[in-house]
Tab-separated table of C-alpha atoms and ligand atoms in Angstrom:
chain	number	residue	atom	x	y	z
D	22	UNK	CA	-10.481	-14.325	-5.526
D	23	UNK	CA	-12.337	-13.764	-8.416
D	24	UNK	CA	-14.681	-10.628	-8.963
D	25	UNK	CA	-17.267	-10.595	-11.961
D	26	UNK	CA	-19.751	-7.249	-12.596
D	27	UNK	CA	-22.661	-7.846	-14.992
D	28	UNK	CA	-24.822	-5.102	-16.231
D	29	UNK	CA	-24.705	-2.644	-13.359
D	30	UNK	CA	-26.757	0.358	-13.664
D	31	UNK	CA	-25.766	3.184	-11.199
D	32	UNK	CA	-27.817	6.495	-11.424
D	33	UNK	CA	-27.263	9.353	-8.161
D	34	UNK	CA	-29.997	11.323	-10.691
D	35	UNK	CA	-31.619	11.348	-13.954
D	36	UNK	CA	-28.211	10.972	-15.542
D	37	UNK	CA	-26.613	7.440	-15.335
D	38	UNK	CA	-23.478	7.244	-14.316
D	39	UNK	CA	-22.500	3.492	-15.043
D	40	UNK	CA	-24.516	1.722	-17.485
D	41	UNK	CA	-24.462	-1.809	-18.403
D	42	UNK	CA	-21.202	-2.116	-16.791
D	43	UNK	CA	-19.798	-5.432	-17.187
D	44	UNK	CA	-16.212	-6.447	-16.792
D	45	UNK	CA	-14.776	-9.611	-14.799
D	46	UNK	CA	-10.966	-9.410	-12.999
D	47	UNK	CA	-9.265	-13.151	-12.315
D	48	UNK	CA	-7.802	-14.525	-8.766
D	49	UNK	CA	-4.453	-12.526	-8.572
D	50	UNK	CA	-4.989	-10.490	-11.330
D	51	UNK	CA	-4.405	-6.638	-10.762
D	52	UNK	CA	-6.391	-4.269	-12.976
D	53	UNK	CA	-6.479	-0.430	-12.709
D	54	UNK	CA	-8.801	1.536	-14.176
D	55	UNK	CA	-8.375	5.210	-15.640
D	56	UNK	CA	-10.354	7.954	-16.487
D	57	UNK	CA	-11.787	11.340	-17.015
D	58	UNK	CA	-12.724	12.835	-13.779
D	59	UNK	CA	-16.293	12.368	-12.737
D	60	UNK	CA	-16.816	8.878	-14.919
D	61	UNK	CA	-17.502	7.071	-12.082
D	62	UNK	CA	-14.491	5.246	-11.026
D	63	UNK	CA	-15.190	5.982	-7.147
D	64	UNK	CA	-18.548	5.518	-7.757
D	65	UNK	CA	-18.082	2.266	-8.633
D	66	UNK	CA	-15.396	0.943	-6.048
D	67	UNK	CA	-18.674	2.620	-3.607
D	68	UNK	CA	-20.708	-0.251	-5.020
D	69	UNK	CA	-18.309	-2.940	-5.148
D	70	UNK	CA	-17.941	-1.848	-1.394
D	71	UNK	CA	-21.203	-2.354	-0.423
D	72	UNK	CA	-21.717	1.606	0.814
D	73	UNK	CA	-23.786	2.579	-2.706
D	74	UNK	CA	-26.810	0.073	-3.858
D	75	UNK	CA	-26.479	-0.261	-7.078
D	76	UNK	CA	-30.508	0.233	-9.414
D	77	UNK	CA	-29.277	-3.096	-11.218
D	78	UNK	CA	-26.736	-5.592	-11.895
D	79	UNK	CA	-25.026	-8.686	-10.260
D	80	UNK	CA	-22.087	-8.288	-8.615
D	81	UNK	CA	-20.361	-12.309	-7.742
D	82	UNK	CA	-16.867	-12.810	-5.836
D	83	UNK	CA	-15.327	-16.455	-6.604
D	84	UNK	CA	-18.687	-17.593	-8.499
D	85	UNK	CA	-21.507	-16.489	-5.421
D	86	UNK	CA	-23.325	-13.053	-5.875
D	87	UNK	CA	-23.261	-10.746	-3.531
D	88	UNK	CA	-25.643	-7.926	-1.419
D	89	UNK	CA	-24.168	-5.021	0.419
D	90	UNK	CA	-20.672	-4.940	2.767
D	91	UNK	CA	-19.485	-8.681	1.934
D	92	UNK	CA	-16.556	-8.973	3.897
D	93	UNK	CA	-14.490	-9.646	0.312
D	94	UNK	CA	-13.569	-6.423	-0.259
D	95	UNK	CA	-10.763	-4.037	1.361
D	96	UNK	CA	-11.584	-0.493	0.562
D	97	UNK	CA	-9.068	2.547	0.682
D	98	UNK	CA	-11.274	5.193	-0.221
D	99	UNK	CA	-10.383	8.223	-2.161
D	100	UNK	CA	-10.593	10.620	1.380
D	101	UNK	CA	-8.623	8.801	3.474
D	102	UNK	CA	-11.232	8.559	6.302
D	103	UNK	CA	-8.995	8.052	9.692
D	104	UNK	CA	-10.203	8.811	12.353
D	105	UNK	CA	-9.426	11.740	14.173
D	106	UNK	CA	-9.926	10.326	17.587
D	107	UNK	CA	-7.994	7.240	16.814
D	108	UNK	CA	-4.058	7.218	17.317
D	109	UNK	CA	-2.764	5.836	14.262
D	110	UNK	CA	-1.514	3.089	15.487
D	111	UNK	CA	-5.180	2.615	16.863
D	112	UNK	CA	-6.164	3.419	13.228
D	113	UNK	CA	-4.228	1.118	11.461
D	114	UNK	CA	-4.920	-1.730	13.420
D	115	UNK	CA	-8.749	-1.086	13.337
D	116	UNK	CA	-9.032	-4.432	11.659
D	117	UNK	CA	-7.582	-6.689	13.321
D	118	UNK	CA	-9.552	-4.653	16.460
D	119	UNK	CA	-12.955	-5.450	14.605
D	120	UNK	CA	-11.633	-9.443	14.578
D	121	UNK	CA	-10.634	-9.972	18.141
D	122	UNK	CA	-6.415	-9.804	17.250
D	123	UNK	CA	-5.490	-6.560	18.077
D	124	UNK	CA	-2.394	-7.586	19.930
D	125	UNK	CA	-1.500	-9.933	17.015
D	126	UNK	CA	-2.588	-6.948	14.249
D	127	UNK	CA	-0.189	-4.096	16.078
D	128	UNK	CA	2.587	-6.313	16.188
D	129	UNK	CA	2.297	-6.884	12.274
D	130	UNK	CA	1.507	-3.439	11.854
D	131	UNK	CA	4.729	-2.115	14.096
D	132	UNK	CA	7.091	-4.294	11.881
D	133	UNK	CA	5.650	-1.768	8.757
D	134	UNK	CA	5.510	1.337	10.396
D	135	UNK	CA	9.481	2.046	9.151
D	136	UNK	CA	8.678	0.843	6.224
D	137	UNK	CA	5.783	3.319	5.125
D	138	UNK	CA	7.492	6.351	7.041
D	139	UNK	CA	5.822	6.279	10.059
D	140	UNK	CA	8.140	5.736	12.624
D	141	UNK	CA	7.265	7.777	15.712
D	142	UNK	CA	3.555	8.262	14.813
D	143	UNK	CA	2.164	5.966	16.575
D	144	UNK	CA	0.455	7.930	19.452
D	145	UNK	CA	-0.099	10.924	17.097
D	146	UNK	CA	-3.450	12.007	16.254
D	147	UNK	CA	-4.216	12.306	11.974
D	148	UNK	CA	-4.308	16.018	12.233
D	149	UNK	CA	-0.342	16.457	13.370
D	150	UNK	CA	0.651	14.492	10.303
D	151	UNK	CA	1.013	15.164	6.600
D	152	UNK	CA	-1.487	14.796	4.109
D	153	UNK	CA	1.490	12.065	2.380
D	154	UNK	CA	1.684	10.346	6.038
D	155	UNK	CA	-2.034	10.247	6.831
D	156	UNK	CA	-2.313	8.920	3.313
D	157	UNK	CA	0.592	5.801	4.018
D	158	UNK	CA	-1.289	5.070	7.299
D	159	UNK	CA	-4.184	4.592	5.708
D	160	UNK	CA	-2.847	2.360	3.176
D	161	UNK	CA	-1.542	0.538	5.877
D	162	UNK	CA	-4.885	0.021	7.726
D	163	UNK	CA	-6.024	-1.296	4.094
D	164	UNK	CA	-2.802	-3.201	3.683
D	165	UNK	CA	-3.405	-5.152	7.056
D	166	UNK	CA	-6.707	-6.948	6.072
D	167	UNK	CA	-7.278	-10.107	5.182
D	168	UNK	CA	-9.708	-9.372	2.346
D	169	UNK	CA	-9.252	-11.405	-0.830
D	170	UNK	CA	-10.261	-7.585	-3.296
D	171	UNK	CA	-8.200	-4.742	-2.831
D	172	UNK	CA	-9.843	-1.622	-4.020
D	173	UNK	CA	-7.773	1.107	-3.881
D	174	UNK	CA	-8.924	4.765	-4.864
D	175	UNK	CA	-6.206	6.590	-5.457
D	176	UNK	CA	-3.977	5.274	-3.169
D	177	UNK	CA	-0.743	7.248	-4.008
D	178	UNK	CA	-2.055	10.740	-5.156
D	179	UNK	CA	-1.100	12.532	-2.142
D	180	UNK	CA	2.688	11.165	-1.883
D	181	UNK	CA	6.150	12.640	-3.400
D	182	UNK	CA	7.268	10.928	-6.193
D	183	UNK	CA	10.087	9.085	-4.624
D	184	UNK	CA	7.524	7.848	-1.655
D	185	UNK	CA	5.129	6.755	-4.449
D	186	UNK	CA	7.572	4.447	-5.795
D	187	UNK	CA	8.203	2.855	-2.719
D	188	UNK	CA	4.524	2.457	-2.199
D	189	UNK	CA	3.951	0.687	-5.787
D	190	UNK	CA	6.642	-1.548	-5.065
D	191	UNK	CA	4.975	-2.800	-1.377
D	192	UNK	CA	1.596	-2.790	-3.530
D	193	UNK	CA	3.857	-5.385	-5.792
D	194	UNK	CA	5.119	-7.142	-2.877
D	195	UNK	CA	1.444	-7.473	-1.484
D	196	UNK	CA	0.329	-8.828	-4.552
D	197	UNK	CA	3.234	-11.627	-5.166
D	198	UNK	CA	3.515	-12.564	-1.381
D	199	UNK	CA	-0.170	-12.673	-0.399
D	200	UNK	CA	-1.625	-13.184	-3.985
D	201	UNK	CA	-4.239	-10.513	-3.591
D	202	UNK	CA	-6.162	-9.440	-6.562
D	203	UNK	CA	-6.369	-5.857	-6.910
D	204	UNK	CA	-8.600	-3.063	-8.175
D	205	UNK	CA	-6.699	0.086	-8.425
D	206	UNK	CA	-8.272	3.529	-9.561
D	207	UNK	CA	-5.178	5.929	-10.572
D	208	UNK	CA	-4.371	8.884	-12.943
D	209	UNK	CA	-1.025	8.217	-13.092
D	210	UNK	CA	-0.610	6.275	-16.165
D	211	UNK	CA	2.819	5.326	-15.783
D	212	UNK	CA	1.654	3.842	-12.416
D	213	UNK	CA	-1.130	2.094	-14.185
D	214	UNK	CA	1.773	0.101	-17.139
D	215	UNK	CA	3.985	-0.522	-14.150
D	216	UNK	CA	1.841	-2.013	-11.870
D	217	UNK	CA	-1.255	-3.454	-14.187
D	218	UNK	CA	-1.739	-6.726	-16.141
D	219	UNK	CA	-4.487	-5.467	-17.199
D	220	UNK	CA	-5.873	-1.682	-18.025
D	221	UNK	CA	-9.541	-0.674	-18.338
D	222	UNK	CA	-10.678	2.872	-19.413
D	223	UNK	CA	-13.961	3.972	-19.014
D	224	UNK	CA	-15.293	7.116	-21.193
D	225	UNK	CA	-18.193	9.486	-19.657
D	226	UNK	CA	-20.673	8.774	-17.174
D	227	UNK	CA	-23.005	6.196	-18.945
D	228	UNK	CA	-20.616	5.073	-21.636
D	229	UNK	CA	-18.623	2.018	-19.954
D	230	UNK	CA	-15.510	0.651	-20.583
D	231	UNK	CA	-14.184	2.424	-23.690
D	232	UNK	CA	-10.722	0.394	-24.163
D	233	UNK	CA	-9.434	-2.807	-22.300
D	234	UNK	CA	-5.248	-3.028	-22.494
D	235	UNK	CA	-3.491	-5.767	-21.397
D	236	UNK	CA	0.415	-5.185	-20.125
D	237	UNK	CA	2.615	-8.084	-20.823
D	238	UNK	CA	5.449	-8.703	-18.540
D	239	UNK	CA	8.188	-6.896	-20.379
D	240	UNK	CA	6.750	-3.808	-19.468
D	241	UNK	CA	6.253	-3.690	-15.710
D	242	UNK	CA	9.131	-2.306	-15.284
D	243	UNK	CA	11.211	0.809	-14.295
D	244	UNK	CA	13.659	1.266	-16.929
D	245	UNK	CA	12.210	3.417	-19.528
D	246	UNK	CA	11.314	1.273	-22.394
D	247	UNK	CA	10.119	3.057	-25.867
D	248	UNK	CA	7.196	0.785	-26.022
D	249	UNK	CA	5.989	1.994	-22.429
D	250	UNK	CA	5.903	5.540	-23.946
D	251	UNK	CA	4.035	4.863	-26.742
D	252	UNK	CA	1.494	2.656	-24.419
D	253	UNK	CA	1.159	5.530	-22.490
D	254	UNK	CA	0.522	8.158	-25.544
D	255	UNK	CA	-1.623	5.816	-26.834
D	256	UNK	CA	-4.104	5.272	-23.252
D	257	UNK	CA	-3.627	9.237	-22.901
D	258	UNK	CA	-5.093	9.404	-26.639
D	259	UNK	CA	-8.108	7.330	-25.328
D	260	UNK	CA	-8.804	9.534	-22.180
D	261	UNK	CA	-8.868	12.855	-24.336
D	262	UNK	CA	-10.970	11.508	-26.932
D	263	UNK	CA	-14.725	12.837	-26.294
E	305	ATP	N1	-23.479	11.926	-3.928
E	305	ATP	C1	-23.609	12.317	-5.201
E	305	ATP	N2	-24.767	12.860	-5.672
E	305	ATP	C2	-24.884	13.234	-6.953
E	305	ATP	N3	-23.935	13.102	-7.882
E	305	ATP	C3	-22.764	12.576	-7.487
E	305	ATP	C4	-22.529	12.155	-6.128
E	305	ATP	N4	-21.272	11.658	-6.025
E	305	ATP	C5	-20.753	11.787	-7.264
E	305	ATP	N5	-21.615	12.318	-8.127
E	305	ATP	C6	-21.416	12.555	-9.581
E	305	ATP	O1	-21.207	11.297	-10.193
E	305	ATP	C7	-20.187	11.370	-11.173
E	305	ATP	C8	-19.134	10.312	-10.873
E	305	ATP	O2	-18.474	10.640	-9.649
E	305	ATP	P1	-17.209	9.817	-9.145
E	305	ATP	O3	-16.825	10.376	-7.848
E	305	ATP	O4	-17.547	8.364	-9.214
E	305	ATP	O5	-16.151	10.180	-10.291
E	305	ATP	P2	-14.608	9.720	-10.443
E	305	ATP	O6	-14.491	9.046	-11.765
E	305	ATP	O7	-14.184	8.994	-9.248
E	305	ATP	O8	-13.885	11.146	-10.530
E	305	ATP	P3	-12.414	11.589	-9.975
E	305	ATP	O9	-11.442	11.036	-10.975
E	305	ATP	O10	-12.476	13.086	-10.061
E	305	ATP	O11	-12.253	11.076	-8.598
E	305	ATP	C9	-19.676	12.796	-11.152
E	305	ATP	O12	-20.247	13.485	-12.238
E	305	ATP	C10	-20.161	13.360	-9.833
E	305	ATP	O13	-20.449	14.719	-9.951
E	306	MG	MG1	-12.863	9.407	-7.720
């Protein structure tokens, strides 16, 4: 599915946070965006989500614009938002729940539960797992839907390194297999060039997209290349510059 973002204007204040934002993504195409803290990344996946009304702008998914919660759109939002009176099976499968398939959604959803470490958590309750496991399960539950936009917040932050790379290569998997298209917020940079075909950096609240990089082939991948590290000095370059 295709997503397109024309001059959006996003003030909480006086101050504006996005400006004139305008950048399109392509069906399939997965594009992560970096920057500073408080430039409005979530902000922005908050609008694309329907929760924050943007003052102005057009926002159009495969060509037709769109109002409010669309239906287009699965969100995993920075906070992980489970709920803590849902098992997490019950969580996870809070989809499928909303659509009439429950039975069909927890059977899908019990095939992954080894997969993302979750074996045995089922019945638990959010608050007896980690902060890594509550933040799998709730990729999961974002995982599951049938959405044609992922937008993922920060997906990963709260995982161990080694459990991050699994994670990035399901979030591959998803993306080949089911031919999702895929807005990721991250800091990690290294996650960005190994995931990304396409990187877009915004600068400070108001200023918009201050460098677009595209990541050919070649580089998504996990043997250390040179060029990756000079991609990466160069993006980190971008970020620090005020
Ligand atoms: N509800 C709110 N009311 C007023 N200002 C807000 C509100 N939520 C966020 N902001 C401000 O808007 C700016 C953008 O916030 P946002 O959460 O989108 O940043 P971010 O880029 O996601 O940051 P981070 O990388 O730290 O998650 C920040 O300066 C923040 O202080
Ligand atoms: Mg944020």
């Amino acid at each position: 599915m295709e997503l397109s973002v024309t001059n959006l204007n996003f003030s909480y204040t006086d101050k504006p946070i996005l400006k004139e934002l305008s950048f399109s993504v392509r069906d399939g195409e997965f594009v992560s965006i970096l920057g500073p803290s408080g430039c409005g990344k979530s902000t922005l996946l908050n609008i694309l989500a329907g929760i924050l009304k943007p003052q102005s702008g057009q926002i159009l998914t495969n060509g037709q614009e769109i109002h409010g919660i669309s239906g287009q759109f699965a969100y995993m939002p920075q906070n992980d938002l489970l709920f803590p009176w849902r098992t997490i099976l019950d969580n996870v499968c809070l989809y499928g729940e909303l659509h009439q398939r429950k039975e069909e959604m927890k059977e899908k959803a019990g095939a992954q539960f080894a997969r993302f470490g979750l074996e045995g958590c089922e019945d638990k309750y959010p608050h007896e797992l980690s902060g890594g496991m509550r933040q799998r399960a709730a990729f999961l539950r974002t995982a599951l839907c049938d959405a044609g936009i992922f937008l993922l917040d920060e997906p990963f932050g709260a995982l161990d390194v080694i459990t991050r790379g699994d994670m990035q290569d399901w979030l591959c998997e998803l993306r080949t297999n089911l031919k999702r298209t895929i807005l990721l917020v991250t800091h990690d940079t290294d996650e960005a060039i190994y995931l990304s075909d396409r990187i877009l950096i915004l600068g400070r609240p108001g200023e918009g997209i201050r460098e677009e990089i595209c990541i050919s082939e070649e580089h998504r991948t996990r043997d250390w290349l040179y060029e990756q590290g000079q991609l990466r000095a160069r993006i980190h370059r971008i970020i620090k510059f005020v």
